[in-house]
Tab-separated table of C-alpha atoms and ligand atoms in Angstrom:
chain	number	residue	atom	x	y	z
A	106	VAL	CA	-11.326	-4.037	-79.486
A	107	SER	CA	-8.373	-2.720	-77.522
A	108	GLU	CA	-6.866	0.742	-77.814
A	109	ARG	CA	-3.800	-0.822	-79.406
A	110	ASN	CA	-5.832	-1.634	-82.462
A	111	SER	CA	-6.540	2.024	-83.155
A	112	ALA	CA	-3.020	3.302	-82.585
A	113	TYR	CA	-2.920	4.464	-86.202
A	114	LEU	CA	-5.884	6.861	-85.762
A	115	ARG	CA	-5.210	10.517	-85.026
A	116	ALA	CA	-5.819	11.281	-81.352
A	117	VAL	CA	-8.113	14.173	-82.258
A	118	LEU	CA	-10.746	11.706	-83.506
A	119	GLY	CA	-11.189	10.477	-79.942
A	120	SER	CA	-12.556	13.850	-78.879
A	121	ILE	CA	-14.729	14.621	-81.910
A	122	PRO	CA	-18.293	13.335	-82.002
A	123	PRO	CA	-19.635	12.509	-85.476
A	124	TYR	CA	-21.802	15.232	-87.060
A	125	LYS	CA	-25.390	14.665	-85.912
A	126	PRO	CA	-27.848	15.321	-88.719
A	127	GLY	CA	-31.400	16.506	-88.021
A	128	ARG	CA	-33.651	13.629	-87.010
A	129	SER	CA	-36.944	12.353	-88.369
A	130	VAL	CA	-39.513	11.061	-85.885
A	131	ALA	CA	-42.820	9.235	-86.204
A	132	GLY	CA	-45.729	10.520	-84.132
A	133	PRO	CA	-49.309	9.375	-83.627
A	134	GLY	CA	-50.725	7.641	-86.695
A	135	GLY	CA	-47.247	7.603	-88.217
A	136	ARG	CA	-47.307	11.384	-88.701
A	137	SER	CA	-43.816	12.669	-89.438
A	138	VAL	CA	-43.089	16.369	-89.854
A	139	LYS	CA	-39.395	17.074	-90.376
A	140	LEU	CA	-38.454	20.550	-89.208
A	141	SER	CA	-34.950	19.659	-88.040
A	142	SER	CA	-32.625	20.331	-90.996
A	143	ASN	CA	-33.613	23.669	-92.566
A	144	GLU	CA	-34.553	21.927	-95.795
A	145	SER	CA	-36.964	23.155	-98.416
A	146	PRO	CA	-40.287	21.401	-97.795
A	147	TYR	CA	-40.943	21.227	-101.534
A	148	GLY	CA	-39.909	18.365	-103.806
A	149	PRO	CA	-38.070	18.953	-107.084
A	150	LEU	CA	-39.692	20.872	-109.932
A	151	PRO	CA	-40.624	18.778	-112.993
A	152	SER	CA	-37.943	20.524	-115.057
A	153	VAL	CA	-35.307	19.587	-112.486
A	154	LEU	CA	-36.514	15.983	-112.374
A	155	ASP	CA	-36.286	15.842	-116.181
A	156	ALA	CA	-32.694	17.075	-116.046
A	157	VAL	CA	-31.893	14.489	-113.378
A	158	ALA	CA	-33.408	11.699	-115.481
A	159	ALA	CA	-31.484	12.804	-118.575
A	160	ALA	CA	-28.209	13.014	-116.640
A	161	ALA	CA	-28.807	9.575	-115.146
A	162	THR	CA	-28.473	7.981	-118.590
A	163	GLU	CA	-24.737	8.751	-118.356
A	164	LEU	CA	-23.995	7.206	-114.983
A	165	ASN	CA	-21.261	5.041	-116.510
A	166	ARG	CA	-19.174	8.155	-117.229
A	167	TYR	CA	-17.207	10.217	-114.748
A	168	PRO	CA	-18.636	13.687	-114.220
A	169	ASP	CA	-16.858	16.849	-115.360
A	170	SER	CA	-14.586	17.254	-112.341
A	171	GLY	CA	-14.268	20.999	-112.923
A	172	ALA	CA	-18.052	21.455	-113.333
A	173	ALA	CA	-17.310	23.857	-116.192
A	174	GLU	CA	-20.887	24.371	-117.367
A	175	LEU	CA	-22.226	24.974	-113.874
A	176	THR	CA	-19.305	27.243	-113.040
A	177	ALA	CA	-19.973	29.309	-116.169
A	178	ALA	CA	-23.697	29.504	-115.384
A	179	LEU	CA	-22.965	30.687	-111.834
A	180	ALA	CA	-20.454	33.249	-113.088
A	181	ASP	CA	-23.117	34.550	-115.454
A	182	ARG	CA	-25.800	34.575	-112.756
A	183	PHE	CA	-23.650	36.488	-110.244
A	184	ARG	CA	-21.854	38.659	-112.819
A	185	VAL	CA	-18.389	37.544	-111.812
A	186	PRO	CA	-15.550	36.040	-113.873
A	187	ALA	CA	-15.617	32.222	-114.051
A	188	ASP	CA	-12.263	31.981	-112.262
A	189	HIS	CA	-13.949	33.561	-109.221
A	190	VAL	CA	-16.272	30.541	-108.822
A	191	ALA	CA	-15.547	27.112	-107.322
A	192	VAL	CA	-18.165	24.380	-107.031
A	193	GLY	CA	-18.009	21.739	-104.288
A	194	ALA	CA	-19.855	18.854	-102.669
A	195	GLY	CA	-22.170	20.996	-100.580
A	196	SER	CA	-20.996	24.183	-98.926
A	197	VAL	CA	-19.903	22.017	-96.002
A	198	GLY	CA	-17.538	20.244	-98.387
A	199	ILE	CA	-16.103	23.620	-99.383
A	200	LEU	CA	-15.721	24.582	-95.706
A	201	GLN	CA	-13.575	21.490	-95.245
A	202	GLN	CA	-11.566	22.374	-98.364
A	203	LEU	CA	-11.015	25.914	-97.075
A	204	LEU	CA	-9.622	24.493	-93.845
A	205	GLU	CA	-7.421	22.136	-95.805
A	206	ALA	CA	-6.210	25.072	-97.876
A	207	THR	CA	-5.481	27.442	-94.997
A	208	ALA	CA	-5.146	25.792	-91.627
A	209	GLU	CA	-1.883	24.137	-90.702
A	210	PRO	CA	-1.654	22.684	-87.163
A	211	GLY	CA	-1.373	25.614	-84.776
A	212	ALA	CA	-3.497	27.834	-86.981
A	213	GLU	CA	-6.620	29.389	-85.522
A	214	VAL	CA	-10.117	29.620	-86.944
A	215	ALA	CA	-12.403	32.264	-85.456
A	216	TYR	CA	-16.189	32.376	-85.491
A	217	ALA	CA	-19.110	33.384	-83.351
A	218	TRP	CA	-20.747	30.836	-81.112
A	219	ARG	CA	-23.349	29.514	-81.259
A	220	SER	CA	-23.275	29.093	-85.006
A	221	PHE	CA	-23.175	26.301	-87.585
A	222	GLU	CA	-22.097	23.071	-85.908
A	223	ALA	CA	-19.779	22.004	-88.700
A	224	TYR	CA	-17.363	24.876	-87.906
A	225	PRO	CA	-15.886	23.391	-84.701
A	226	LEU	CA	-16.056	19.876	-86.088
A	227	LEU	CA	-14.177	20.623	-89.296
A	228	ALA	CA	-11.725	22.978	-87.578
A	229	GLU	CA	-10.736	20.311	-85.059
A	230	LEU	CA	-10.461	17.656	-87.742
A	231	SER	CA	-8.076	19.877	-89.683
A	232	GLY	CA	-5.826	20.246	-86.655
A	233	ALA	CA	-6.629	23.948	-86.309
A	234	THR	CA	-7.733	25.564	-83.064
A	235	SER	CA	-11.191	27.112	-82.810
A	236	VAL	CA	-11.419	30.534	-81.170
A	237	THR	CA	-14.994	31.625	-80.551
A	238	ALA	CA	-16.614	34.967	-79.825
A	239	PRO	CA	-19.942	34.892	-78.010
A	240	LEU	CA	-23.111	36.084	-79.712
A	241	ALA	CA	-24.744	39.121	-78.122
A	242	ASP	CA	-28.529	38.792	-78.009
A	243	GLU	CA	-28.232	35.806	-80.343
A	244	THR	CA	-26.598	38.091	-82.924
A	245	HIS	CA	-23.020	38.291	-84.196
A	246	ASP	CA	-20.922	40.651	-82.073
A	247	LEU	CA	-18.372	41.701	-84.672
A	248	ASP	CA	-16.266	43.664	-82.151
A	249	ALA	CA	-15.880	40.483	-80.132
A	250	LEU	CA	-15.091	38.553	-83.304
A	251	ALA	CA	-12.456	41.096	-84.339
A	252	ALA	CA	-10.916	40.785	-80.880
A	253	ALA	CA	-10.661	36.997	-81.364
A	254	ILE	CA	-8.319	37.433	-84.352
A	255	THR	CA	-4.618	36.855	-83.643
A	256	ASP	CA	-1.418	36.458	-85.667
A	257	ARG	CA	-2.256	32.757	-85.940
A	258	THR	CA	-5.787	33.241	-87.339
A	259	ARG	CA	-6.163	32.029	-90.910
A	260	LEU	CA	-9.944	31.818	-91.334
A	261	VAL	CA	-12.954	33.647	-89.958
A	262	PHE	CA	-16.483	32.392	-90.569
A	263	VAL	CA	-19.358	34.871	-90.490
A	264	CYS	CA	-22.677	33.067	-90.864
A	265	ASN	CA	-25.210	35.574	-92.174
A	266	PRO	CA	-28.067	34.848	-91.425
A	267	ASN	CA	-26.728	32.880	-88.487
A	268	ASN	CA	-27.619	29.228	-88.063
A	269	PRO	CA	-29.297	28.444	-85.639
A	270	THR	CA	-30.528	31.853	-84.445
A	271	GLY	CA	-31.634	33.330	-87.804
A	272	THR	CA	-30.204	36.735	-86.869
A	273	VAL	CA	-28.267	38.946	-89.297
A	274	VAL	CA	-25.476	41.478	-89.457
A	275	HIS	CA	-26.046	44.659	-91.405
A	276	GLU	CA	-23.935	46.233	-94.114
A	277	ALA	CA	-22.428	49.086	-92.093
A	278	GLU	CA	-21.180	46.872	-89.271
A	279	LEU	CA	-20.001	44.115	-91.607
A	280	THR	CA	-17.998	46.418	-93.861
A	281	ALA	CA	-16.468	48.122	-90.801
A	282	PHE	CA	-15.457	44.674	-89.559
A	283	LEU	CA	-14.041	43.580	-92.916
A	284	ASP	CA	-11.989	46.763	-93.088
A	285	ARG	CA	-10.380	45.860	-89.752
A	286	VAL	CA	-9.485	42.255	-90.610
A	287	PRO	CA	-5.750	41.886	-91.330
A	288	ASP	CA	-4.530	40.536	-94.680
A	289	HIS	CA	-3.323	37.203	-93.264
A	290	VAL	CA	-6.946	36.195	-92.553
A	291	LEU	CA	-9.534	34.927	-95.055
A	292	VAL	CA	-13.097	35.887	-94.103
A	293	VAL	CA	-15.747	33.464	-95.330
A	294	LEU	CA	-19.243	34.909	-95.479
A	295	ASP	CA	-21.413	31.816	-95.113
A	296	GLU	CA	-24.648	32.794	-96.844
A	297	ALA	CA	-26.403	29.413	-96.954
A	298	TYR	CA	-29.723	31.163	-96.199
A	299	ARG	CA	-29.211	34.364	-98.228
A	300	GLU	CA	-32.267	33.855	-100.474
A	301	TYR	CA	-34.611	34.084	-97.464
A	302	VAL	CA	-33.343	37.515	-96.388
A	303	ARG	CA	-35.828	40.399	-96.705
A	304	ASP	CA	-34.117	43.016	-94.509
A	305	PRO	CA	-32.642	45.518	-97.012
A	306	ALA	CA	-29.797	46.415	-94.613
A	307	VAL	CA	-28.314	42.938	-94.973
A	308	PRO	CA	-25.552	43.076	-97.582
A	309	ASP	CA	-25.106	40.586	-100.386
A	310	GLY	CA	-21.652	39.106	-99.843
A	311	VAL	CA	-21.111	39.029	-103.593
A	312	ASP	CA	-21.086	42.857	-103.509
A	313	LEU	CA	-18.659	42.920	-100.592
A	314	TYR	CA	-15.987	40.489	-101.798
A	315	ARG	CA	-15.202	42.346	-105.034
A	316	ASP	CA	-12.877	44.971	-103.531
A	317	ARG	CA	-11.535	42.673	-100.843
A	318	PRO	CA	-9.045	39.946	-101.815
A	319	ASN	CA	-9.388	38.239	-98.412
A	320	VAL	CA	-13.193	37.873	-98.456
A	321	ALA	CA	-15.113	35.000	-100.050
A	322	VAL	CA	-18.791	34.045	-100.148
A	323	LEU	CA	-20.251	30.595	-99.641
A	324	ARG	CA	-23.645	29.631	-101.071
A	325	THR	CA	-25.558	26.387	-101.485
A	326	PHE	CA	-28.167	24.682	-103.635
A	327	SER	CA	-29.359	22.789	-100.536
A	328	LYS	CA	-31.835	25.298	-99.086
A	329	ALA	CA	-33.689	27.726	-101.355
A	330	TYR	CA	-32.958	25.591	-104.419
A	331	GLY	CA	-34.191	22.431	-102.723
A	332	LEU	CA	-31.317	20.124	-103.711
A	333	ALA	CA	-30.035	19.095	-100.253
A	334	ALA	CA	-29.830	15.436	-101.259
A	335	LEU	CA	-27.554	16.140	-104.224
A	336	ARG	CA	-24.786	18.060	-102.376
A	337	VAL	CA	-23.893	21.116	-104.429
A	338	GLY	CA	-22.446	24.302	-102.995
A	339	PHE	CA	-20.225	27.018	-104.408
A	340	LEU	CA	-17.758	29.680	-103.425
A	341	ILE	CA	-17.376	33.102	-104.968
A	342	GLY	CA	-14.026	34.690	-104.241
A	343	HIS	CA	-10.888	36.014	-105.843
A	344	PRO	CA	-9.016	33.631	-108.147
A	345	HIS	CA	-6.378	32.696	-105.557
A	346	VAL	CA	-9.143	31.535	-103.184
A	347	ALA	CA	-11.299	29.846	-105.839
A	348	THR	CA	-8.228	28.055	-107.225
A	349	ALA	CA	-7.269	26.835	-103.757
A	350	VAL	CA	-10.774	25.412	-103.366
A	351	ARG	CA	-10.552	23.669	-106.735
A	352	LYS	CA	-7.162	22.179	-105.818
A	353	THR	CA	-8.378	20.781	-102.507
A	354	MET	CA	-11.493	19.094	-103.906
A	355	VAL	CA	-11.644	15.324	-104.026
A	356	PRO	CA	-11.622	14.582	-107.788
A	357	PHE	CA	-15.170	14.226	-109.183
A	358	ALA	CA	-16.711	15.245	-105.824
A	359	VAL	CA	-19.724	16.896	-107.466
A	360	ASN	CA	-21.473	14.208	-109.466
A	361	HIS	CA	-22.999	14.557	-112.918
A	362	VAL	CA	-26.637	14.313	-111.754
A	363	ALA	CA	-26.025	16.998	-109.144
A	364	GLN	CA	-24.427	19.328	-111.697
A	365	ALA	CA	-27.352	18.821	-114.085
A	366	ALA	CA	-29.901	19.471	-111.335
A	367	ALA	CA	-28.091	22.625	-110.229
A	368	LEU	CA	-28.034	23.917	-113.818
A	369	ALA	CA	-31.756	23.185	-114.233
A	370	SER	CA	-32.430	24.946	-110.910
A	371	LEU	CA	-30.659	28.076	-112.089
A	372	ASP	CA	-32.886	27.984	-115.174
A	373	ALA	CA	-35.949	27.641	-112.901
A	374	GLU	CA	-34.827	30.317	-110.468
A	375	ALA	CA	-37.966	32.447	-110.735
A	376	GLU	CA	-40.197	29.497	-109.836
A	377	LEU	CA	-37.920	28.471	-106.975
A	378	LEU	CA	-37.863	31.998	-105.588
A	379	GLU	CA	-41.680	31.944	-105.466
A	380	ARG	CA	-41.349	28.977	-103.123
A	381	VAL	CA	-38.833	30.938	-101.085
A	382	ALA	CA	-41.352	33.793	-100.840
A	383	ALA	CA	-43.963	31.341	-99.549
A	384	THR	CA	-41.499	30.119	-96.926
A	385	VAL	CA	-40.710	33.695	-95.914
A	386	ALA	CA	-44.447	34.429	-95.485
A	387	GLU	CA	-44.797	31.289	-93.371
A	388	ARG	CA	-41.739	32.231	-91.307
A	389	ASP	CA	-43.335	35.545	-90.431
A	390	ARG	CA	-46.667	33.864	-89.654
A	391	VAL	CA	-44.991	31.294	-87.370
A	392	ARG	CA	-42.927	33.889	-85.529
A	393	ASP	CA	-45.912	36.208	-85.058
A	394	ALA	CA	-48.019	33.343	-83.697
A	395	LEU	CA	-45.266	32.350	-81.257
A	396	LEU	CA	-44.741	35.932	-80.099
A	397	ALA	CA	-48.483	36.372	-79.580
A	398	ASP	CA	-48.419	33.287	-77.353
A	399	GLY	CA	-45.585	34.672	-75.236
A	400	TRP	CA	-42.577	32.795	-76.623
A	401	THR	CA	-39.185	34.468	-76.977
A	402	VAL	CA	-38.184	34.359	-80.662
A	403	PRO	CA	-35.491	36.650	-82.076
A	404	PRO	CA	-36.149	38.245	-85.480
A	405	THR	CA	-35.160	35.765	-88.179
A	406	GLU	CA	-34.137	36.251	-91.809
A	407	ALA	CA	-33.670	32.537	-92.533
A	408	ASN	CA	-35.980	29.559	-93.123
A	409	PHE	CA	-36.130	28.725	-89.426
A	410	VAL	CA	-36.973	30.256	-86.067
A	411	TRP	CA	-35.010	30.061	-82.816
A	412	LEU	CA	-36.808	29.644	-79.511
A	413	ARG	CA	-34.745	30.645	-76.522
A	414	LEU	CA	-35.811	28.005	-74.008
A	415	GLY	CA	-32.781	27.521	-71.773
A	416	PRO	CA	-33.407	24.654	-69.351
A	417	ASP	CA	-36.773	23.785	-70.942
A	418	THR	CA	-35.236	23.042	-74.349
A	419	LEU	CA	-35.102	19.255	-74.234
A	420	ASP	CA	-38.481	18.984	-72.530
A	421	PHE	CA	-40.193	21.003	-75.252
A	422	ALA	CA	-38.286	19.129	-77.980
A	423	GLY	CA	-39.643	15.927	-76.420
A	424	SER	CA	-43.203	17.262	-76.692
A	425	CYS	CA	-42.630	18.097	-80.359
A	426	GLU	CA	-41.206	14.661	-81.111
A	427	ALA	CA	-44.023	12.900	-79.278
A	428	ALA	CA	-46.358	14.672	-81.713
A	429	GLY	CA	-44.291	13.553	-84.707
A	430	VAL	CA	-42.616	16.933	-85.227
A	431	ALA	CA	-38.808	16.670	-85.449
A	432	VAL	CA	-36.988	19.844	-84.364
A	433	ARG	CA	-33.377	20.690	-83.532
A	434	PRO	CA	-32.709	21.177	-79.797
A	435	PHE	CA	-29.475	22.576	-78.357
A	436	ALA	CA	-29.627	21.440	-74.742
A	437	GLY	CA	-29.773	24.253	-72.211
A	438	GLU	CA	-29.915	26.912	-74.928
A	439	GLY	CA	-32.795	26.742	-77.326
A	440	LEU	CA	-34.590	25.067	-80.154
A	441	ARG	CA	-34.316	25.626	-83.889
A	442	VAL	CA	-37.449	24.918	-85.894
A	443	SER	CA	-37.337	24.917	-89.693
A	444	ILE	CA	-40.185	26.455	-91.649
A	445	GLY	CA	-42.106	23.836	-93.623
A	446	THR	CA	-45.387	23.796	-95.505
A	447	PRO	CA	-48.323	25.594	-93.845
A	448	GLU	CA	-49.564	22.187	-92.594
A	449	ASP	CA	-46.148	21.324	-91.154
A	450	ASN	CA	-45.988	24.670	-89.399
A	451	ASP	CA	-49.516	24.299	-88.041
A	452	ALA	CA	-48.527	20.931	-86.592
A	453	PHE	CA	-45.628	22.599	-84.791
A	454	LEU	CA	-47.690	25.577	-83.625
A	455	ALA	CA	-50.306	23.203	-82.188
A	456	VAL	CA	-47.622	21.584	-80.019
A	457	ALA	CA	-46.302	24.992	-78.970
A	458	ARG	CA	-49.782	26.209	-78.054
A	459	ALA	CA	-50.401	23.151	-75.884
A	460	TYR	CA	-47.067	23.474	-74.058
A	461	PRO	CA	-47.504	24.999	-70.612
A	462	GLU	CA	-43.964	26.191	-69.821
A	463	ARG	CA	-43.565	29.071	-72.235
A	464	ASN	CA	-40.395	31.007	-71.770
A	465	GLY	CA	-41.748	34.541	-72.152
B	525	PMP	N1	-23.622	26.676	-93.846
B	525	PMP	C1	-24.639	26.779	-93.009
B	525	PMP	C2	-24.778	27.999	-92.188
B	525	PMP	C3	-25.577	25.744	-92.905
B	525	PMP	O1	-26.590	25.854	-92.046
B	525	PMP	C4	-25.427	24.612	-93.715
B	525	PMP	C5	-26.407	23.456	-93.683
B	525	PMP	N2	-27.003	23.170	-92.516
B	525	PMP	C6	-24.337	24.553	-94.555
B	525	PMP	C7	-23.451	25.602	-94.612
B	525	PMP	C8	-24.059	23.356	-95.394
B	525	PMP	O2	-24.984	23.143	-96.373
B	525	PMP	P1	-24.669	22.208	-97.603
B	525	PMP	O3	-23.431	21.423	-97.296
B	525	PMP	O4	-25.856	21.351	-97.746
B	525	PMP	O5	-24.444	23.131	-98.752
């Protein structure tokens, strides 16, 4: 097909690769351990499955586009007014809506790098320009991020804990940063992994946004709540931000089954948080085992660990995949490994133990 036939496509699409989701692989005996997408390793609770089955009897009807019941339940859960909440098709869907709402061509979006891969992708798609600030020791350098803000900046993403490194920023440095950000910039605190945090110095974004009109918090049902397949995320921010997110949503983007499952998950929060606690215990076990074997693994507050492997990254990822363990390599930099069940993690640790080229 000649170039002429795609003359109607925006030129920017030529330079943007499609988002690459975490892979699954099959190892010896068909073994497949998926540690490549930071998912919960646990299937849905019976109460959530019941809610899904009940909601599925109404598939002929459009969902409630405004997700009123879920919005009210989230407002109640986080003790915020309902007009401070906007629900979307995954937090990545809301990220795209935020770009649509803020970033005209020529606008800049600032974030640390390396961080969540959707940031550059969605920024470029929107026509905005990405401006990145390097991580320092795999951790957000908020001075560098503040220095990346210009008159053209409209959005700043702060991923806390950071994907893929698992590192965090603490309350004192984050509030000092927020106090420096000018009013023409919206700061989005991406807290997709917030439920896994145990470090008491890490702030809850919901406490920080209240006095700051240009700060909003992004959360998801995909990780701790185990609903990645259903695509439900939400924003908590001031009404002008939440309204902008509602206006930019594709009508009916969050389907009826997803809304029902999210509501049932909020009802089952205590049970789900026990699973999170098990994942946190496993995270600490995995990191300790890797450290004891001489690997370099920064402290992590998320449901994954980051192995700084530099040039050995793809080689080690190949060893994992050959054993049926799918991980997420970033060539030349390092490897992100999600925390799974104890058996999943043991499968990964066995590969790590057998690997000769540890980067200590
Ligand atoms: N933010 C971060 C930091 C993530 O890692 C992810 C998922 N990988 C998302 C947002 C998007 O999650 P979802 O769209 O499933 O809510």
